[in-house]
Short mmCIF file of C-alpha atoms in Angstrom, two decimals:
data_model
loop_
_atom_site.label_atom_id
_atom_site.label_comp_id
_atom_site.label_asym_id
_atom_site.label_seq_id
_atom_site.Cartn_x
_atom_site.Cartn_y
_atom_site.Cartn_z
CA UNK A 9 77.56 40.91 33.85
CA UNK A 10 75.44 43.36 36.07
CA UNK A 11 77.35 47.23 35.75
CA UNK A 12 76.27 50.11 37.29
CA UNK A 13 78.03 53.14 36.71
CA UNK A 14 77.77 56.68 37.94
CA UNK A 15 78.18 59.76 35.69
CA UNK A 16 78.43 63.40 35.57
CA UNK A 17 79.56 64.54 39.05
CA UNK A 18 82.53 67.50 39.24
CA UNK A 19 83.04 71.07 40.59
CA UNK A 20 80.55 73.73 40.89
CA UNK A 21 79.85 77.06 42.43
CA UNK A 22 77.51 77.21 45.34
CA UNK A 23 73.92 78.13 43.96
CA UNK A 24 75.04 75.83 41.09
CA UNK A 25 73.60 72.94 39.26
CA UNK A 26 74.72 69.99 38.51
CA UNK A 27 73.09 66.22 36.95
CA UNK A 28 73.93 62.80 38.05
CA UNK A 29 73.07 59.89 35.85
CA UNK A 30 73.13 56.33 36.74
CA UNK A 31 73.12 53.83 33.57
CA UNK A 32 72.66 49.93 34.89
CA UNK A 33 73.39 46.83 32.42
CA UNK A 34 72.39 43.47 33.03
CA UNK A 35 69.53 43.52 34.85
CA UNK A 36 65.71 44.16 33.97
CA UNK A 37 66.12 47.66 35.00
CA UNK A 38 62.09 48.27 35.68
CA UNK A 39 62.16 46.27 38.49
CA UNK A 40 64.59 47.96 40.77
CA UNK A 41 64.30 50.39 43.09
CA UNK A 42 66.86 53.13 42.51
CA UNK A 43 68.43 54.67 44.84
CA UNK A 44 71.07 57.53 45.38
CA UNK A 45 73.64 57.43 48.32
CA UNK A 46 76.77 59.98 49.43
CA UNK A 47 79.17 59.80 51.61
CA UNK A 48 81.82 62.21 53.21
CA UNK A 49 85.26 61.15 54.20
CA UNK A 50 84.87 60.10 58.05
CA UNK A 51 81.20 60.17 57.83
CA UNK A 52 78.45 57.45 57.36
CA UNK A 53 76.70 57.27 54.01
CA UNK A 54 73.62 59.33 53.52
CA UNK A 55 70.91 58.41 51.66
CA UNK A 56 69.96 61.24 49.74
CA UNK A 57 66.60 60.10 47.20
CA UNK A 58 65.23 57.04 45.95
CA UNK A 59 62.49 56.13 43.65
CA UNK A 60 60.42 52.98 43.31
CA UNK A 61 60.39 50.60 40.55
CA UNK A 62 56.47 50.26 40.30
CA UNK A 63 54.61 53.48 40.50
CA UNK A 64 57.71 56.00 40.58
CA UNK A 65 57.46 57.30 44.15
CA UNK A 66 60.47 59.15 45.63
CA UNK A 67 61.65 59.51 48.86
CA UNK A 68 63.97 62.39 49.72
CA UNK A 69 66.91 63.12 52.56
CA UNK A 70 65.75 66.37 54.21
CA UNK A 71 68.71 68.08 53.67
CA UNK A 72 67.99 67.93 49.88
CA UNK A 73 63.98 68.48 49.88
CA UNK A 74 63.11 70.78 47.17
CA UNK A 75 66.31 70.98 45.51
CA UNK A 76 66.77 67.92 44.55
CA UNK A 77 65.05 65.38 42.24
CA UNK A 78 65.36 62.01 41.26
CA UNK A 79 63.81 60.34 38.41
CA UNK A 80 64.33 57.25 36.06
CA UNK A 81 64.13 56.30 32.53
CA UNK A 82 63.37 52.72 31.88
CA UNK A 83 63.36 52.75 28.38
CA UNK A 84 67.22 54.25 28.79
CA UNK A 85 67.91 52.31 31.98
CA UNK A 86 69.36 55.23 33.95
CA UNK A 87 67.94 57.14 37.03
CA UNK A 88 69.17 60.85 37.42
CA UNK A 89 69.81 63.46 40.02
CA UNK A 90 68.98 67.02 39.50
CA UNK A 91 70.70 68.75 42.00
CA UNK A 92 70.38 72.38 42.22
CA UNK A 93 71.07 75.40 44.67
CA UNK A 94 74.01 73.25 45.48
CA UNK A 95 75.79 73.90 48.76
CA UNK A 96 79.50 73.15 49.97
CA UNK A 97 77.58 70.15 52.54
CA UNK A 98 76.56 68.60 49.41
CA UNK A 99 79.98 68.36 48.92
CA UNK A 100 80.56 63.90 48.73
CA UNK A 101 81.07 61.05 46.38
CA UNK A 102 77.48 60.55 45.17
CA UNK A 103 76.80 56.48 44.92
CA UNK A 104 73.80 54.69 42.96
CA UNK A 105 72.38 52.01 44.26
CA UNK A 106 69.80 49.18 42.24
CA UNK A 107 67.77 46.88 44.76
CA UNK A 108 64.87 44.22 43.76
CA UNK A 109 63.69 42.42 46.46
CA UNK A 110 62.08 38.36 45.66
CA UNK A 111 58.54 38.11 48.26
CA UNK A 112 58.58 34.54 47.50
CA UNK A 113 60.88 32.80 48.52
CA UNK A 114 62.17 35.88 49.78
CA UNK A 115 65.73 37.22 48.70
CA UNK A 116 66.99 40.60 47.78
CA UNK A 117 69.57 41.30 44.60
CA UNK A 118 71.99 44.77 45.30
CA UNK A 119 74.48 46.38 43.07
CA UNK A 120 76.42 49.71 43.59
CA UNK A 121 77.83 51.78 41.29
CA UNK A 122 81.65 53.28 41.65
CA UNK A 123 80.63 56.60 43.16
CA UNK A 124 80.89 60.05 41.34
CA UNK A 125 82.55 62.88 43.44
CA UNK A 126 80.81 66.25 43.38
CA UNK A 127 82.42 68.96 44.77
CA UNK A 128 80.51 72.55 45.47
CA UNK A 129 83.10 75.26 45.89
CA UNK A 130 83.77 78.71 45.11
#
């Protein structure tokens, strides 16, 4: 059974901090690419950082450049999100995302996690 589950989202102040985690079961964890999502009532889902599953590059939203990070321990099988100087747009359910793609013949596996709701308010 393939779980991914989302962790550590709540309320903060604005200028806060606050850590996601993302622990997967199931799969071989080292081969996926990890990826964080959110998503506002009424609005499309945003991806907001994602980091490879071979030589640990990350790709960031703009909106979240510099104050956010993403990184992944495979030995643990979780990817975090260090989010600081938090702001009420960050405001969302926060999603995690695995992804491994098959080159040959080509096919793509994709699990999501429940979503964790973090809410930045004073």
């Amino acid at each position: 059974q393939v779980q991914v589950v989302e962790s550590g989202g709540g309320l903060v102040q604005p200028g806060g901090s606050l850590r996601l985690s993302c622990a997967a079961s199931g799969i071989t964890f080292s081969l996926y690419v990890m990826t964080w999502y959110r998503q506002v009532p009424g609005k499309e889902r945003e991806l907001v950082a994602a980091i490879t599953s071979d030589d640990g590059s990350t790709n960031y939203a703009d909106s979240v450049k510099g104050r956010f990070t993403i990184s992944r321990d495979n030995a643990k099988n979780t990817v975090y999100l260090q989010m600081n100087s938090l702001k009420p747009e960050d405001t969302a359910v926060y999603y995690c995302n695995a992804q491994k793609t098959v080159r040959a013949p080509s096919r793509m596996y994709t699990y999501w996690g429940q979503g964790t709701q973090v809410t930045v308010s004073a």
